[in-house]
């Protein structure tokens, strides 16, 4: 890893980038994952790189939904595995959710590398490498999943997800929860609960926050986040 001086004003942001670069080198993260992260960073600037009130509410609502689910599943991709492997495992333990690797740019090598990474961080069982079901409406390998996990899940947490797949999961009647810094993405718009926060803050928060069982108005929550972004921008003009 590149040595980043701790007193660099952008230390945290550079440290997170290095995690992704290492993820690519380990065969965990796709190259496209680096681009996706850059898009996320831009939106993170607009929310002041901190957890907003709306995001905290969504994090608590997500915990409530996962805890009251019959078969909750956390879907893990290459960015999630690089950024928050330990927190992902701890969160799955906290809410009793299964872990399943599910990739947009699927290769058998990356599926295995992510499974091994999660196991190294304490996961006992990681589904996904032996798929036996398909998400209806998704072509090619993007739709592959397991019957025991994603296919039969009633509540699914799909962080940093592609819009097509989020929509397909929603069409299956599942309650979809996402973490996405872009409140305008198709995933953010179609999810039942969207946490507009950096996953590097959202997952650690979700290990300690109090769960809340509420019927979150996702549209209202998203519009709160968009207003915050506008406010941050306009404050720069004042
Ligand atoms: O590992 P794979 O093959 O499954 O691929 C993973 C990526 C993320 C490359 C793939 O799912 C993809 O292309 O996703 P998208 O369509 O770019 O969507 C990712 C969303 O996550 C975007 O809206 C980004 O703004 C957002 N995002 C990126 N980094 C973060 C983030 N949201 C929260 N925290 C982040 N660190």
Coordinates of C-alpha atoms and ligand atoms in Angstrom, one line a residue:
X1 CA 0.0 0.0 0.0
X2 CA 1.2 3.5 -0.7
X3 CA 2.3 5.1 2.6
X4 CA -0.1 8.0 3.3
X5 CA 1.1 10.6 5.8
X6 CA -1.3 10.7 8.7
X7 CA -1.3 14.5 8.7
X8 CA -2.4 14.7 5.1
X9 CA -5.7 16.8 5.1
X10 CA -7.4 14.1 3.0
X11 CA -5.9 11.2 4.9
X12 CA -9.2 9.3 5.5
X13 CA -10.3 9.6 1.9
X14 CA -6.9 8.5 0.6
X15 CA -6.8 5.6 3.0
X16 CA -10.2 4.4 1.7
X17 CA -8.9 4.7 -1.9
X18 CA -5.9 2.5 -1.0
X19 CA -8.3 -0.2 0.4
X20 CA -9.9 -0.4 -3.1
X21 CA -6.6 -0.4 -4.9
X22 CA -5.5 -3.2 -2.7
X23 CA -8.9 -4.9 -3.4
X24 CA -8.1 -4.8 -7.1
X25 CA -4.7 -6.2 -6.5
X26 CA -6.1 -9.0 -4.4
X27 CA -8.6 -9.9 -7.1
X28 CA -11.5 -8.9 -4.9
X29 CA -12.6 -5.6 -6.5
X30 CA -13.3 -5.0 -10.2
X31 CA -11.6 -2.2 -12.0
X32 CA -15.0 -0.7 -12.6
X33 CA -15.3 -0.7 -8.8
X34 CA -12.7 2.1 -8.7
X35 CA -14.9 4.2 -11.1
X36 CA -18.0 3.5 -9.0
X37 CA -16.1 4.7 -5.9
X38 CA -15.1 7.9 -7.6
X39 CA -18.7 8.7 -8.3
X40 CA -19.6 7.9 -4.7
X41 CA -16.8 10.3 -3.4
X42 CA -18.2 13.2 -5.4
X43 CA -21.6 12.7 -3.7
X44 CA -19.9 12.3 -0.3
X45 CA -18.4 15.8 -0.7
X46 CA -21.9 17.2 -1.2
X47 CA -23.1 15.8 2.2
X48 CA -20.0 17.0 4.0
X49 CA -18.5 13.5 4.3
X50 CA -20.5 12.8 7.5
X51 CA -23.6 10.8 8.4
X52 CA -26.7 13.1 8.0
X53 CA -29.7 12.9 10.2
X54 CA -31.7 11.3 7.4
X55 CA -29.0 8.7 6.8
X56 CA -28.9 7.8 10.5
X57 CA -32.7 7.4 10.5
X58 CA -32.4 5.1 7.4
X59 CA -29.7 3.1 9.1
X60 CA -31.9 2.5 12.2
X61 CA -34.9 1.6 10.0
X62 CA -32.7 -0.8 8.1
X63 CA -31.6 -2.5 11.3
X64 CA -35.3 -2.8 12.4
X65 CA -36.3 -4.3 9.0
X66 CA -33.4 -6.8 9.0
X67 CA -34.0 -7.9 12.6
X68 CA -37.7 -8.5 12.0
X69 CA -37.1 -10.5 8.7
X70 CA -37.6 -14.2 8.4
X71 CA -34.7 -14.7 6.0
X72 CA -32.5 -11.6 5.8
X73 CA -29.5 -11.6 3.5
X74 CA -26.6 -9.2 3.0
X75 CA -25.3 -9.2 -0.6
X76 CA -21.6 -8.6 -0.9
X77 CA -19.8 -7.3 -3.9
X78 CA -16.1 -6.4 -4.6
X79 CA -16.3 -2.8 -3.2
X80 CA -18.0 -3.9 0.0
X81 CA -15.5 -6.7 0.6
X82 CA -12.6 -4.3 0.1
X83 CA -14.0 -1.5 2.2
X84 CA -15.8 -3.1 5.2
X85 CA -15.1 -6.8 5.3
X86 CA -15.1 -7.1 9.1
X87 CA -18.1 -4.8 9.6
X88 CA -20.0 -6.8 7.1
X89 CA -19.4 -10.0 9.0
X90 CA -20.3 -8.3 12.3
X91 CA -23.4 -6.8 10.9
X92 CA -24.6 -10.2 9.6
X93 CA -24.1 -11.6 13.1
X94 CA -25.9 -8.7 14.7
X95 CA -29.0 -9.0 12.6
X96 CA -28.9 -12.8 11.9
X97 CA -28.5 -12.3 8.2
X98 CA -26.9 -14.7 5.7
X99 CA -24.0 -13.5 3.6
X100 CA -24.0 -14.1 -0.1
X101 CA -21.5 -12.9 -2.7
X102 CA -23.3 -11.5 -5.7
X103 CA -21.3 -9.8 -8.5
X104 CA -22.1 -7.5 -11.4
X105 CA -18.8 -8.4 -13.1
X106 CA -18.9 -12.0 -12.1
X107 CA -15.8 -14.3 -12.4
X108 CA -15.3 -17.5 -10.5
X109 CA -11.9 -16.2 -9.2
X110 CA -13.5 -13.0 -7.7
X111 CA -16.4 -14.9 -6.2
X112 CA -13.9 -17.2 -4.4
X113 CA -11.5 -14.3 -3.4
X114 CA -14.4 -12.4 -1.8
X115 CA -15.6 -15.5 0.0
X116 CA -12.1 -16.2 1.4
X117 CA -11.7 -12.5 2.4
X118 CA -15.0 -12.7 4.4
X119 CA -13.9 -16.0 6.0
X120 CA -10.6 -14.4 7.0
X121 CA -12.7 -11.7 8.8
X122 CA -14.7 -14.3 10.7
X123 CA -17.5 -15.4 8.4
X124 CA -18.6 -18.9 9.1
X125 CA -20.7 -19.4 6.0
X126 CA -20.6 -17.4 2.8
X127 CA -23.1 -18.3 0.0
X128 CA -22.9 -17.6 -3.7
X129 CA -20.1 -19.6 -5.1
X130 CA -22.4 -22.5 -5.9
X131 CA -25.5 -20.9 -7.4
X132 CA -28.6 -23.0 -7.8
X133 CA -31.2 -20.2 -8.7
X134 CA -31.7 -17.2 -10.9
X135 CA -33.1 -13.8 -10.3
X136 CA -35.9 -13.5 -12.9
X137 CA -35.4 -10.9 -15.6
X138 CA -31.6 -10.6 -15.3
X139 CA -29.6 -12.1 -18.2
X140 CA -26.3 -13.9 -18.0
X141 CA -24.4 -14.4 -14.8
X142 CA -25.7 -11.3 -13.1
X143 CA -28.8 -13.1 -12.1
X144 CA -27.1 -16.2 -10.5
X145 CA -27.8 -16.6 -6.8
X146 CA -28.6 -19.3 -4.3
X147 CA -32.1 -20.6 -3.4
X148 CA -31.2 -20.7 0.3
X149 CA -30.0 -17.1 0.3
X150 CA -30.9 -14.2 -2.1
X151 CA -33.6 -16.1 -4.0
X152 CA -35.7 -16.8 -0.9
X153 CA -34.7 -13.7 1.1
X154 CA -37.6 -11.6 2.3
X155 CA -35.4 -8.6 3.3
X156 CA -32.2 -8.0 1.4
X157 CA -29.4 -5.5 2.0
X158 CA -27.7 -4.8 -1.3
X159 CA -25.1 -2.0 -0.8
X160 CA -23.6 -0.2 -3.8
X161 CA -25.9 -2.1 -6.2
X162 CA -26.5 -1.8 -9.9
X163 CA -30.0 -0.4 -10.7
X164 CA -31.1 -3.3 -12.8
X165 CA -30.6 -5.9 -10.2
X166 CA -32.1 -3.8 -7.4
X167 CA -35.2 -3.4 -9.5
X168 CA -35.3 -7.1 -10.3
X169 CA -35.1 -8.0 -6.6
X170 CA -37.8 -5.5 -5.8
X171 CA -40.0 -7.0 -8.5
X172 CA -39.6 -10.4 -6.7
X173 CA -41.4 -8.8 -3.8
X174 CA -38.5 -8.4 -1.5
X175 CA -37.9 -5.5 0.9
X176 CA -34.8 -3.9 -0.6
X177 CA -32.4 -1.9 1.5
X178 CA -29.4 -0.2 -0.1
X179 CA -26.4 2.0 0.9
X180 CA -25.8 4.4 -2.0
X181 CA -24.2 7.9 -1.8
X182 CA -26.1 8.9 -5.0
X183 CA -29.7 9.6 -4.0
X184 CA -30.5 9.9 -7.8
X185 CA -29.5 6.4 -8.8
X186 CA -32.1 3.9 -9.9
X187 CA -31.1 1.7 -7.0
X188 CA -31.7 4.6 -4.5
X189 CA -35.1 5.4 -6.1
X190 CA -36.4 1.8 -6.2
X191 CA -35.2 0.6 -2.8
X192 CA -37.6 0.5 0.2
X193 CA -34.9 1.9 2.4
X194 CA -32.0 3.9 1.0
X195 CA -29.1 4.9 3.3
X196 CA -27.4 7.8 1.6
X197 CA -24.1 7.5 3.4
X198 CA -20.6 6.2 2.8
X199 CA -20.5 2.5 3.5
X200 CA -17.4 3.1 5.5
X201 CA -19.5 5.1 8.0
X202 CA -22.9 3.3 7.5
X203 CA -21.8 -0.2 8.4
X204 CA -19.8 0.8 11.5
X205 CA -22.8 2.9 12.6
X206 CA -25.1 -0.1 12.1
X207 CA -23.1 -2.1 14.6
X208 CA -24.0 0.3 17.4
X209 CA -27.2 2.2 16.5
X210 CA -30.6 1.3 18.1
X211 CA -32.8 -0.4 15.6
X212 CA -36.1 1.3 14.8
X213 CA -39.2 -0.5 13.5
X214 CA -40.8 2.2 11.3
X215 CA -42.4 2.4 7.9
X216 CA -39.8 4.8 6.4
X217 CA -40.9 7.2 3.7
X218 CA -38.0 6.6 1.4
X219 CA -38.9 9.4 -1.1
X220 CA -39.1 11.9 1.7
X221 CA -35.8 10.7 3.2
X222 CA -34.1 10.9 -0.3
X223 CA -35.5 14.4 -0.8
X224 CA -34.1 15.4 2.6
X225 CA -30.7 14.2 1.4
X226 CA -31.0 16.1 -1.9
X227 CA -31.9 19.3 0.0
X228 CA -28.8 18.8 2.2
X229 CA -26.7 18.6 -0.9
X230 CA -28.2 21.8 -2.4
X231 CA -27.6 23.5 1.0
X232 CA -24.0 22.5 1.1
X233 CA -23.5 23.8 -2.4
X234 CA -25.3 27.1 -1.9
X235 CA -23.4 27.7 1.4
X236 CA -20.2 27.7 -0.7
X237 CA -21.6 30.8 -2.5
X238 CA -22.3 32.7 0.6
Ligands
LIG1 O1 -18.0 -6.1 -7.5 P1 -19.1 -6.1 -8.6 O2 -18.6 -6.8 -9.8 O3 -20.4 -6.6 -8.2 O4 -19.3 -4.5 -9.0 C1 -19.6 -3.6 -8.0 C2 -19.9 -2.2 -8.6 C3 -20.0 -1.2 -7.5 C4 -18.7 -1.8 -9.6 C5 -21.2 -2.3 -9.5 O5 -22.2 -2.8 -8.6 C6 -21.6 -1.0 -10.1 O6 -21.2 -0.7 -11.2 O7 -22.3 -0.2 -9.4 P2 -22.9 1.2 -9.9 O8 -24.0 1.1 -10.8 O9 -21.7 2.1 -10.2 O10 -23.5 1.7 -8.5 C7 -22.7 1.9 -7.3 C8 -23.3 3.0 -6.5 O11 -22.6 3.1 -5.3 C9 -23.1 4.4 -7.2 O12 -24.3 5.1 -7.1 C10 -22.1 5.1 -6.3 O13 -22.3 6.5 -6.1 C11 -22.3 4.4 -5.0 N1 -21.1 4.3 -4.1 C12 -19.8 4.2 -4.5 N2 -19.0 4.1 -3.5 C13 -19.7 4.2 -2.4 C14 -21.1 4.3 -2.8 N3 -22.1 4.4 -1.9 C15 -21.7 4.3 -0.6 N4 -20.5 4.2 -0.1 C16 -19.4 4.1 -1.0 N5 -18.2 4.0 -0.6

